[in-house]
Short mmCIF file of C-alpha atoms in Angstrom, two decimals:
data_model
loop_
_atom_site.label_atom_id
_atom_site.label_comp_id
_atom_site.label_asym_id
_atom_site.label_seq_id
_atom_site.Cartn_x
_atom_site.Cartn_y
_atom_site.Cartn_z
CA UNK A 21 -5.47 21.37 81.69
CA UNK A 22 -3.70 21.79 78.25
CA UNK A 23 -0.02 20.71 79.13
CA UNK A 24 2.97 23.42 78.81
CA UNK A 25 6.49 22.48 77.01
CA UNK A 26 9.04 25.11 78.42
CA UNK A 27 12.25 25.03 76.89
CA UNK A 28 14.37 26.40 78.84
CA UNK A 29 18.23 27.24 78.45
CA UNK A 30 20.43 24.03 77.82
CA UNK A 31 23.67 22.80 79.37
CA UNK A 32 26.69 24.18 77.91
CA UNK A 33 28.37 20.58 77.05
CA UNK A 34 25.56 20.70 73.99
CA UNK A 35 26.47 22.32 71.02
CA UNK A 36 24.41 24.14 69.35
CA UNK A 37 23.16 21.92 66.27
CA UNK A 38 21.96 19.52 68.78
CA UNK A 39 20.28 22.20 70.81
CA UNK A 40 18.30 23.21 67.62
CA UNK A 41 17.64 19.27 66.95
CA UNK A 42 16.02 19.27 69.95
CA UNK A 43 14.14 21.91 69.62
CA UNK A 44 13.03 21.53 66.28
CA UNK A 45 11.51 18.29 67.25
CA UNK A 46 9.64 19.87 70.16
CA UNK A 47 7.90 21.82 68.26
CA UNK A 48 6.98 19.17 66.03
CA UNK A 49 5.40 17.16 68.68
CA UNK A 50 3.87 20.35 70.06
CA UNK A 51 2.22 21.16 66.67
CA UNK A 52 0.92 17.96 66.28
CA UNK A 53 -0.45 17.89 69.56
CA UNK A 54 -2.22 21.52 68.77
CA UNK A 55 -3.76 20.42 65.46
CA UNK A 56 -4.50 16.23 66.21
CA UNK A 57 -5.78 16.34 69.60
CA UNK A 58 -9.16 17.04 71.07
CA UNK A 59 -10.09 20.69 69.58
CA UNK A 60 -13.44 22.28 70.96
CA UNK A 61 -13.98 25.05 68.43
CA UNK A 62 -16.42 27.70 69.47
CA UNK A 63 -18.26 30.06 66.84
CA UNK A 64 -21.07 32.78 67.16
CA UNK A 65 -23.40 30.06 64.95
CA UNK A 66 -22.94 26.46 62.97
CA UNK A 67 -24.10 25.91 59.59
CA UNK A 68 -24.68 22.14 60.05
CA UNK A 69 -25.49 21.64 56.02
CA UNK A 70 -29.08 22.17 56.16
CA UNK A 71 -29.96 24.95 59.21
CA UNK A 72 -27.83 27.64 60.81
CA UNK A 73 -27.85 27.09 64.60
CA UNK A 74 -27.22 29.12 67.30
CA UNK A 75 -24.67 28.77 70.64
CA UNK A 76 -23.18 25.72 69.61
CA UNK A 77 -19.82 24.13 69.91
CA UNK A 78 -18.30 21.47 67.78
CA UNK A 79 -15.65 19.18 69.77
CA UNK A 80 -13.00 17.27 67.13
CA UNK A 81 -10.69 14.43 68.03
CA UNK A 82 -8.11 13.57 65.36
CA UNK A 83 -10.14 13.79 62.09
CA UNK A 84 -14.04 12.97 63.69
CA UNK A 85 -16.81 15.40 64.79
CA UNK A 86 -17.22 14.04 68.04
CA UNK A 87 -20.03 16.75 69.19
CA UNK A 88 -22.39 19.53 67.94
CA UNK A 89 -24.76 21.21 69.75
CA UNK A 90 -24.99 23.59 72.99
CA UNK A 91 -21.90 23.79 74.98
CA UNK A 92 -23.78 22.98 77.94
CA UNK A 93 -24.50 19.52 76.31
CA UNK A 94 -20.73 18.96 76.60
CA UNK A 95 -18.50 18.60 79.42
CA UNK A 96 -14.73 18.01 77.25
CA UNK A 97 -11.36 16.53 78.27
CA UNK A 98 -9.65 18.99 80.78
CA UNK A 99 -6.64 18.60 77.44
CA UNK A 100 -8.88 19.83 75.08
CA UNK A 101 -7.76 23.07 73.08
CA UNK A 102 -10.52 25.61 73.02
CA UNK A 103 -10.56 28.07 69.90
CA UNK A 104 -12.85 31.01 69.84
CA UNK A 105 -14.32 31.67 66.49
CA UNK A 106 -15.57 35.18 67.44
CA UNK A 107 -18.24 36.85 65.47
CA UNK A 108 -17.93 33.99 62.60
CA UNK A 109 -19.90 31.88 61.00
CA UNK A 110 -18.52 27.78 60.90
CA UNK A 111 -19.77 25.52 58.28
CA UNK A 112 -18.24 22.17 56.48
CA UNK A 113 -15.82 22.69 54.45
CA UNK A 114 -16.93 23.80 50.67
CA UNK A 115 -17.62 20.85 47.95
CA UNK A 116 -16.63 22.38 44.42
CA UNK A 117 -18.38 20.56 41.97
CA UNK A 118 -16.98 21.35 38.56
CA UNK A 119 -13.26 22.68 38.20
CA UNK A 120 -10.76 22.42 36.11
CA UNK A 121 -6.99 22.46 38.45
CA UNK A 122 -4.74 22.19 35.32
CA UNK A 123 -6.46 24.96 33.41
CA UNK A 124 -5.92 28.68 34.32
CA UNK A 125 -8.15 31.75 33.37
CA UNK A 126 -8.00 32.22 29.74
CA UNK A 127 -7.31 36.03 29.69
CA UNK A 128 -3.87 34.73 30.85
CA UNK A 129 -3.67 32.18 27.94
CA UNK A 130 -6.17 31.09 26.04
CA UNK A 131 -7.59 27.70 25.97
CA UNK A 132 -5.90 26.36 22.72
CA UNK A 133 -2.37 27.52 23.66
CA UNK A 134 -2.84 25.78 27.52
CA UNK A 135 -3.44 22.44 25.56
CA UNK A 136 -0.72 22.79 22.90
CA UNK A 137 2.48 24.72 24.31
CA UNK A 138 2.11 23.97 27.93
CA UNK A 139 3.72 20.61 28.88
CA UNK A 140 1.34 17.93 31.13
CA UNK A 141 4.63 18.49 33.59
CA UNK A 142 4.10 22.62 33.75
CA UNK A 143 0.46 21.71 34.02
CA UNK A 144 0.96 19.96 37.47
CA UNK A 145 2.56 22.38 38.94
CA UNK A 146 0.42 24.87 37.95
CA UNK A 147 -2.05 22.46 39.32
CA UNK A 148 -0.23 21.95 42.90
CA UNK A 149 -0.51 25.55 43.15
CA UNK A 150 -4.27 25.49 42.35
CA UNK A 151 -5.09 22.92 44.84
CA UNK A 152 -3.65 24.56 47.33
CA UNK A 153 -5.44 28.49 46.44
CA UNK A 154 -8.47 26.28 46.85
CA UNK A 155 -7.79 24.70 50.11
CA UNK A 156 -6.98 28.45 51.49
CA UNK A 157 -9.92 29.71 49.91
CA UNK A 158 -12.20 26.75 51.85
CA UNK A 159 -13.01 24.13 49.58
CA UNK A 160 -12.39 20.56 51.42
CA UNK A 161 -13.24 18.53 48.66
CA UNK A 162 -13.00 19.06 44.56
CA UNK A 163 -14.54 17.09 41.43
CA UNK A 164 -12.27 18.16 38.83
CA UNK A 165 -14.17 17.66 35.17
CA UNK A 166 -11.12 16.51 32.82
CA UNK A 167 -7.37 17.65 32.38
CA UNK A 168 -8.26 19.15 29.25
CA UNK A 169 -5.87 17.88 27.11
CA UNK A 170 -3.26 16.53 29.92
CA UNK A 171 -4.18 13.48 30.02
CA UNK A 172 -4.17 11.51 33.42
CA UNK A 173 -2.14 14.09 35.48
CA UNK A 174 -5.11 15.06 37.28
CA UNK A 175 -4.74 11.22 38.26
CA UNK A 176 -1.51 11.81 39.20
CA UNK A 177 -2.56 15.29 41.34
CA UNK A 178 -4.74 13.52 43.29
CA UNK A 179 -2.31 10.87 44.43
CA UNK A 180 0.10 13.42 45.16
CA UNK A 181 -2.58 15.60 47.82
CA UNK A 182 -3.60 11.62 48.94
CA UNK A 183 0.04 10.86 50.10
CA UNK A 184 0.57 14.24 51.49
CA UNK A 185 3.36 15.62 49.36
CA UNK A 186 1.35 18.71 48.46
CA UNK A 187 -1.49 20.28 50.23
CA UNK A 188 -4.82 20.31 48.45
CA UNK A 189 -8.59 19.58 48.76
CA UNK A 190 -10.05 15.99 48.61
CA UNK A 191 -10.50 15.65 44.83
CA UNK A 192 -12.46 13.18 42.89
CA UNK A 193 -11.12 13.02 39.18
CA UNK A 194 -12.39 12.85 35.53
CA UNK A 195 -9.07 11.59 33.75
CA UNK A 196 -9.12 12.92 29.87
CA UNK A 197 -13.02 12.88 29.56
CA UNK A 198 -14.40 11.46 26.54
CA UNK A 199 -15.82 13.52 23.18
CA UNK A 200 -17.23 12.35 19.67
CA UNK A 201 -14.94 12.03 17.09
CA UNK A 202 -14.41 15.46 15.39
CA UNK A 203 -16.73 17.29 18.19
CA UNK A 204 -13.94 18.83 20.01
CA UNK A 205 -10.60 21.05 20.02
CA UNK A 206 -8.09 22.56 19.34
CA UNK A 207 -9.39 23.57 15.78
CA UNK A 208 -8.91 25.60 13.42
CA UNK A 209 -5.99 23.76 11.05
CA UNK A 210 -6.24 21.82 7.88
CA UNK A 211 -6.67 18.17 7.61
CA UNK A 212 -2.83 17.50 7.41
CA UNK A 213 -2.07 18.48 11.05
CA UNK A 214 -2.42 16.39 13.97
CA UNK A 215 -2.98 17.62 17.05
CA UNK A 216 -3.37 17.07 21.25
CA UNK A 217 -7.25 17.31 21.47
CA UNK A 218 -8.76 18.23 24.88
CA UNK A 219 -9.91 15.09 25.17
CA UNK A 220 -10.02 11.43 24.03
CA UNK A 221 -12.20 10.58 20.51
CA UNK A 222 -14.32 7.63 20.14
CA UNK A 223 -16.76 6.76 17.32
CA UNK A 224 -19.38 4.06 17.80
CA UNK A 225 -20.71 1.56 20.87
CA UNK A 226 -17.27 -0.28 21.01
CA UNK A 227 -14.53 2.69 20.78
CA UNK A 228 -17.21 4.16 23.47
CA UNK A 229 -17.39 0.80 26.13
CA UNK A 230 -13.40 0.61 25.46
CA UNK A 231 -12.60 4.08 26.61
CA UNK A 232 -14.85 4.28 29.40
CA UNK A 233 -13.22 0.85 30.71
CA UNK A 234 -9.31 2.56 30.11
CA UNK A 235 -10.58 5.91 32.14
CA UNK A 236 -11.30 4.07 35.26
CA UNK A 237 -9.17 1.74 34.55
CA UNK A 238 -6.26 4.62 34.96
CA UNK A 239 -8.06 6.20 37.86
CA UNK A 240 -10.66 8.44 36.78
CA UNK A 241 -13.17 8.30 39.31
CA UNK A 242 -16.52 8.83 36.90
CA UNK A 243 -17.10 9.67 33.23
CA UNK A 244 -17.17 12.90 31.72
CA UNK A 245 -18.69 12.71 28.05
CA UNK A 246 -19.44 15.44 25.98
CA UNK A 247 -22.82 15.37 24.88
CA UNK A 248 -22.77 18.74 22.45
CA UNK A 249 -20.41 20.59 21.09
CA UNK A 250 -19.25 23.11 18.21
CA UNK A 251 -18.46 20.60 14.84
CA UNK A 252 -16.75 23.68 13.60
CA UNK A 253 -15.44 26.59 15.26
CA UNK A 254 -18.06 29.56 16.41
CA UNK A 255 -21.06 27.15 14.80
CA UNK A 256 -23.83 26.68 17.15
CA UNK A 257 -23.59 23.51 19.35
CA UNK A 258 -25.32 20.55 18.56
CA UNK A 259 -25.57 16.79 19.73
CA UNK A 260 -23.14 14.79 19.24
CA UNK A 261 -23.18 11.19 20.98
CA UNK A 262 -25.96 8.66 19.26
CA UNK A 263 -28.59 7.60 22.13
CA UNK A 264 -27.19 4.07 22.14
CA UNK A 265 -23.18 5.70 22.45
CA UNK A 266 -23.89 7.70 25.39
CA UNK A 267 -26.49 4.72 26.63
CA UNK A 268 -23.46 2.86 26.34
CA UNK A 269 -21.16 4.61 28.45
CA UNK A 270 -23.33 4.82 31.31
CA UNK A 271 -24.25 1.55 31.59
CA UNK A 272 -20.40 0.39 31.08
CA UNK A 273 -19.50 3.31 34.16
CA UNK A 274 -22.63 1.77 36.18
CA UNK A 275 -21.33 -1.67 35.40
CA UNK A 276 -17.68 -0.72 37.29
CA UNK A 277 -19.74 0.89 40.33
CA UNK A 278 -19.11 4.17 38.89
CA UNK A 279 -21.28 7.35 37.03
CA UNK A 280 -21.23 9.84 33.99
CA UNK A 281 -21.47 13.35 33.70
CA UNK A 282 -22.19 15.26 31.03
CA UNK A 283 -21.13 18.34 29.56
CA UNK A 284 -24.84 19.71 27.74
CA UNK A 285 -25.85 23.10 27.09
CA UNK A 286 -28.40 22.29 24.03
CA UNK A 287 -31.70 20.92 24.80
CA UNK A 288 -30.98 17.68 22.58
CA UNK A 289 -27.89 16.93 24.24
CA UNK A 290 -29.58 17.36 27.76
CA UNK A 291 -32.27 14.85 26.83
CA UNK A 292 -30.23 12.37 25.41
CA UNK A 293 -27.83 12.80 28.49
CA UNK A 294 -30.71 12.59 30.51
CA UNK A 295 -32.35 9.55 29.38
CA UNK A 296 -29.24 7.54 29.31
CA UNK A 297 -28.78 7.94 32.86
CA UNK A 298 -25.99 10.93 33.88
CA UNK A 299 -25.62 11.70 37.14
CA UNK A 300 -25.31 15.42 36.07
CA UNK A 301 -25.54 17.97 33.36
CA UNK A 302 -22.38 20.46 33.19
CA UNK A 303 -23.65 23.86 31.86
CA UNK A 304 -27.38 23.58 30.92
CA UNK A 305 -26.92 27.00 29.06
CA UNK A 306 -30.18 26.32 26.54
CA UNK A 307 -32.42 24.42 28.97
CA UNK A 308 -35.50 24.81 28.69
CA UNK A 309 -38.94 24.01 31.27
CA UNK A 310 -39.43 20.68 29.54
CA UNK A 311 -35.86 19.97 30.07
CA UNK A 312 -35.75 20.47 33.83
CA UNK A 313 -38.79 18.32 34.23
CA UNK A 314 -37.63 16.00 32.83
CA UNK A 315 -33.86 16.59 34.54
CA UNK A 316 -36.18 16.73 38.12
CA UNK A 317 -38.38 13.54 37.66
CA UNK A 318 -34.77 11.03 36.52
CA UNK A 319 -32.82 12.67 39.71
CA UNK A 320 -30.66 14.56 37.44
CA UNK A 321 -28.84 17.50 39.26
CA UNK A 322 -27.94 20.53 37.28
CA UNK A 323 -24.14 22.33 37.65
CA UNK A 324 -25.02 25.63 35.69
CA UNK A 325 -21.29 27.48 35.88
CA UNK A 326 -22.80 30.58 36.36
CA UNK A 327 -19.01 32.15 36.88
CA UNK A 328 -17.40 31.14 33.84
CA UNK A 329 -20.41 32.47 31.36
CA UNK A 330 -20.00 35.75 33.32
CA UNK A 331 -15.79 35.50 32.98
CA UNK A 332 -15.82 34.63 29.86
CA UNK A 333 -17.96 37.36 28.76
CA UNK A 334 -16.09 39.88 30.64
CA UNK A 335 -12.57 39.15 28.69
CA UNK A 336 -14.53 39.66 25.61
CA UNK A 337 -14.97 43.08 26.42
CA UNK A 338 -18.23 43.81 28.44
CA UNK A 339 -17.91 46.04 31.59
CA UNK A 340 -19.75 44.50 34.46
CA UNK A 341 -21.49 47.06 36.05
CA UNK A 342 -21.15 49.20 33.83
CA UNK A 343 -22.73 47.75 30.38
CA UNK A 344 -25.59 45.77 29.92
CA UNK A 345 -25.65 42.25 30.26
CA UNK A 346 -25.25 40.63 26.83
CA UNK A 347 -27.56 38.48 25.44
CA UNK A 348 -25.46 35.46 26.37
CA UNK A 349 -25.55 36.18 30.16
CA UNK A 350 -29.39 37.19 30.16
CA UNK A 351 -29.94 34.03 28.47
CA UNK A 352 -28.14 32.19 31.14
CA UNK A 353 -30.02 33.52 33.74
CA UNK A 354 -33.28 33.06 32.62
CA UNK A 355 -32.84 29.14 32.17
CA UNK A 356 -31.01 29.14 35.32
CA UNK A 357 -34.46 30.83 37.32
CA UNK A 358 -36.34 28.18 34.73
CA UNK A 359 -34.38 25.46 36.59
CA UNK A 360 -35.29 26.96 40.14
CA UNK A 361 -38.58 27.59 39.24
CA UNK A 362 -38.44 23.72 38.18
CA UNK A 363 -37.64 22.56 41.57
CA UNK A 364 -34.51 20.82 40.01
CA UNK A 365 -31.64 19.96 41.58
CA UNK A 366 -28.65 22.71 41.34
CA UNK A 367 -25.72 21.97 43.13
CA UNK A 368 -22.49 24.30 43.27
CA UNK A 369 -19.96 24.30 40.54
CA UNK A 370 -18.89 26.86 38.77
CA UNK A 371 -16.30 25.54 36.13
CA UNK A 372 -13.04 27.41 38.20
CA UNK A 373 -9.97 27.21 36.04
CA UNK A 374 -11.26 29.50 33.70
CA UNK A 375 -11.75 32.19 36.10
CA UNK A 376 -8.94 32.01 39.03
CA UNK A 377 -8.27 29.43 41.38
CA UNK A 378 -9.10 30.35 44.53
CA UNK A 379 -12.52 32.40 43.50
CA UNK A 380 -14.97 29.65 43.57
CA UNK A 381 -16.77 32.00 45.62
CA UNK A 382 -17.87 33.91 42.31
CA UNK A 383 -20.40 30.84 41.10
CA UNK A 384 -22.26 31.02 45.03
CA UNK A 385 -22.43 34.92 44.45
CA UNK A 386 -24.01 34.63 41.15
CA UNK A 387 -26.60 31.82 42.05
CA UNK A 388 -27.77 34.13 45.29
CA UNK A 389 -28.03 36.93 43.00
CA UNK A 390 -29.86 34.87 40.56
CA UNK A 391 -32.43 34.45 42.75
CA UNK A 392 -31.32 31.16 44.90
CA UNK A 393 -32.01 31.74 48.54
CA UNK A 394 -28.13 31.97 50.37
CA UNK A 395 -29.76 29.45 52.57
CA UNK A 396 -29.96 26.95 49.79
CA UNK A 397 -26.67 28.21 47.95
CA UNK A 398 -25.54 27.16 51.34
CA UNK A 399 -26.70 24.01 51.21
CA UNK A 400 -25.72 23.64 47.63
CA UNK A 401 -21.95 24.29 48.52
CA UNK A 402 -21.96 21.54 51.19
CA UNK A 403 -24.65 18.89 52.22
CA UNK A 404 -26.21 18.55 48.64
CA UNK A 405 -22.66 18.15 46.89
CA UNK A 406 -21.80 15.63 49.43
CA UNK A 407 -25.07 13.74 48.49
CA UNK A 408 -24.71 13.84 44.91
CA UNK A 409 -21.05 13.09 45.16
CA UNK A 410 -21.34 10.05 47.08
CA UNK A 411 -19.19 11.33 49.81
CA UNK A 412 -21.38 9.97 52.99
CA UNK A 413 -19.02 11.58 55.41
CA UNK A 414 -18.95 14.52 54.15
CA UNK A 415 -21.04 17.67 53.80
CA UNK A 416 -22.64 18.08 57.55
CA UNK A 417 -21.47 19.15 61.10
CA UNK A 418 -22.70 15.84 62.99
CA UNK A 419 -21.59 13.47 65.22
CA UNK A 420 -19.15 11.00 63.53
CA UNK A 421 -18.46 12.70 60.11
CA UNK A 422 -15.58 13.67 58.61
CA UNK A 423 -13.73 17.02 60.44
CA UNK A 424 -13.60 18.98 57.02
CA UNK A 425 -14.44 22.70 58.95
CA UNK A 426 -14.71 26.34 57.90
CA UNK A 427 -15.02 29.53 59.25
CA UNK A 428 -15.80 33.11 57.47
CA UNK A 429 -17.03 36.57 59.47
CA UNK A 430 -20.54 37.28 59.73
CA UNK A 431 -23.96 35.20 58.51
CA UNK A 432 -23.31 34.00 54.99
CA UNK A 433 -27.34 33.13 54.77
CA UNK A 434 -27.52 36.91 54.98
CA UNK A 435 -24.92 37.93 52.65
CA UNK A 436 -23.11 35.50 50.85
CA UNK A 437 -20.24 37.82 49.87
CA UNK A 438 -18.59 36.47 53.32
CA UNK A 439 -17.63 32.97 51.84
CA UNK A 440 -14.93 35.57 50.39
CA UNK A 441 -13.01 35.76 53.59
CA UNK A 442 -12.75 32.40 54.86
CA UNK A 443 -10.67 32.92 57.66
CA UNK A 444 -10.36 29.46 59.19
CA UNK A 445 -9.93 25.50 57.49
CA UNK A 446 -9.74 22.49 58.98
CA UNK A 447 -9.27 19.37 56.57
CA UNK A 448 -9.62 15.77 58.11
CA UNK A 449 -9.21 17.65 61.44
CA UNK A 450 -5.73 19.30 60.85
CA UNK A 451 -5.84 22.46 60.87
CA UNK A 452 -4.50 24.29 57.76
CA UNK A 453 -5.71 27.70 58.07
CA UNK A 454 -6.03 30.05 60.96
CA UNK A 455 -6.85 33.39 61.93
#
């Protein structure tokens, strides 16, 4: 039987102040007895990361799954607190797989002025605000692809949600991410002004092996490299890594127990990303069938960023819903149903930053509605991420992992659109968000 604090009326002697000490602290204690002991939460149905089940229960204690399955499986603790989850759906907690928490949509600000008028200090706060729009909106756990310009403060982010001084998801970090020399921005002004770039430049095998050893050095937890880009502004991307640069990096990142990603949206830069051994390519705009076979048969997995493509497009003027598609966009989804028809890999990740934070259900929308079974968006969002992330613990509702829970109304494997109301969080086992 769950135990009752009554507080009843104190003796005069008290004063006040110590009266409301007391209390106070009884609360705490009875909050962290609500949200750390033995919770039996009971939904209509459990996502478990690969199937959708039916009648079961999932029993937590502090931050474990202790038990999923039928609630007649499962005889709990007479302390255990029961919470009804009443015509919802829960699931683990969403994995985001390519964000951006110290970037903002650029209809607010464009991309240039976020890198040179807004301080790495404004940045993180803008950023603690961000993590925290993404806990409420039910993602657990965050790779964040490079501080675009702000150098190690997504570093410094991540400490800060590790040590609990602000609330956020678990977030795996890219540090400044690494570019060719004279591949990336700002641009745009003549050869006698220096500026912040987005990211740090290296030229040749040694500048490469040095950087990559700095970045984890400082904290980055893998290697973002940019394996095309625009040499000029609004040219066509092209490569730009050599084979043996990027072959480089990898092996350096492999070398330290860690991986590389890279941003690719040409088929060139895809290959030579591929072949040097990336865990994933960012984008993929301009794959092609050959590309995705090849992608499928190294154990490449493709992040497409279906949501930015379809922001972006939409602050430079076309009406969704109203217009056609541009080319752009039709383009996009054509190589992204290439890809599925490939039998590739595509996890969830849908470059959030430049849309808003807080929206990362807008990439799972777009991949049901580009012809991804919700099932396997599903899967995408939670189990698969987990996988390619190397979070073990992570990802599934089974005995002994991690407690990183969410609920939303209704069957998202009918209609995704309900991973828009997430209703319920639970991160490590505390709960953070409740109906």
């Amino acid at each position: 039987m769950m135990k009752v604090l009554n507080i009843g009326q104190k003796n005069s002697h008290r004063s006040t102040a110590h009266v409301k000490r007391n209390l106070i602290w009884v609360l705490l204690i009875f909050t962290a007895h609500m949200i750390q002991g033995q919770i039996l939460l009971v939904p209509e149905r459990v996502f478990d990361g690969e199937s959708m089940q039916q009648n079961w229960v999932v029993l937590v204690q502090d931050s474990i799954i202790q038990y999923a399955g039928p609630e007649t499986g499962l005889r709990p603790p007479a302390s255990t607190q029961k919470i009804t989850l009443q015509g919802m759906t829960l699931m683990p907690g969403l994995i985001e797989g390519h964000s951006h928490l110290l970037l903002h949509p650029y209809n607010e600000t464009p991309w240039n002025d976020q890198v040179l008028k807004e301080s790495p200090a404004e940045r993180a706060l803008r950023g603690s605000v961000h993590a925290r729009r993404s806990l409420m909106a039910g993602v657990t756990s965050m790779r964040d692809l490079g501080s675009e310009g702000a150098g190690y403060t997504d570093v410094a982010l991540k400490k800060s949600i590790d040590q609990g001084i602000i609330q956020g998801p678990r977030l795996l970090v890219a540090g400044p991410a690494i570019v060719a020399t004279g591949a990336y921005g700002p641009k745009g002004f003549h050869d006698g002004v220096r500026v912040p770039l987005g990211a740090e430049a290296v030229s040749g095998v040694p500048e490469a092996i040095r950087e990559v050893r700095t970045q984890l050095g400082n904290g980055a937890d893998f290697i973002k490299v940019y394996a095309d880009y625009r040499w000029t502004p609004g040219a066509a991307s092209q490569p730009t890594f050599l084979q043996e640069e990027l072959d480089a990096m990898v092996a350096t990142a492999q070398s330290a127990g860690k991986y590389v990603v890279a941003h690719a949206s040409t088929p060139e830069g895809m290959r030579r990303a591929v072949l040097a051994g990336v865990e994933t390519i960012e984008h993929g705009d301009g794959g092609t069938p050959e590309i995705f076979e090849l992608m499928k048969a190294r154990g490449t997995v493709l992040y497409p960023t279906l949501a930015a493509g379809d922001a972006i497009a939409q602050y430079n003027g076309w009406l969704k819903g109203q217009n056609p598609a541009p080319e752009r966009i039709q383009k996009k989804k054509a190589s992204f149903q290439d890809a599925l028809q490939s039998g590739v890999l595509i996890g969830f990740g849908g470059d959030v930053g430049v849309y808003p934070h807080g929206e990362n259900y807008r990439e799972l929308e777009l991949m049901a509605a580009y012809g991804m079974p919700a099932l396997e968006v599903l899967k995408a969002a939670t189990s698969l991420n987990a996988r390619i992330f190397h979070l073990p613990s992570l990802g599934s509702i089974e005995r002994g992992f991690l407690a990183d829970l969410i609920a939303v109304p209704g069957d998202p494997a009918k209609d995704i659109r309900a991973l828009r109301e997430v209703a319920f969080v639970m991160l490590n086992g505390s709960i953070v968000k409740q109906p």
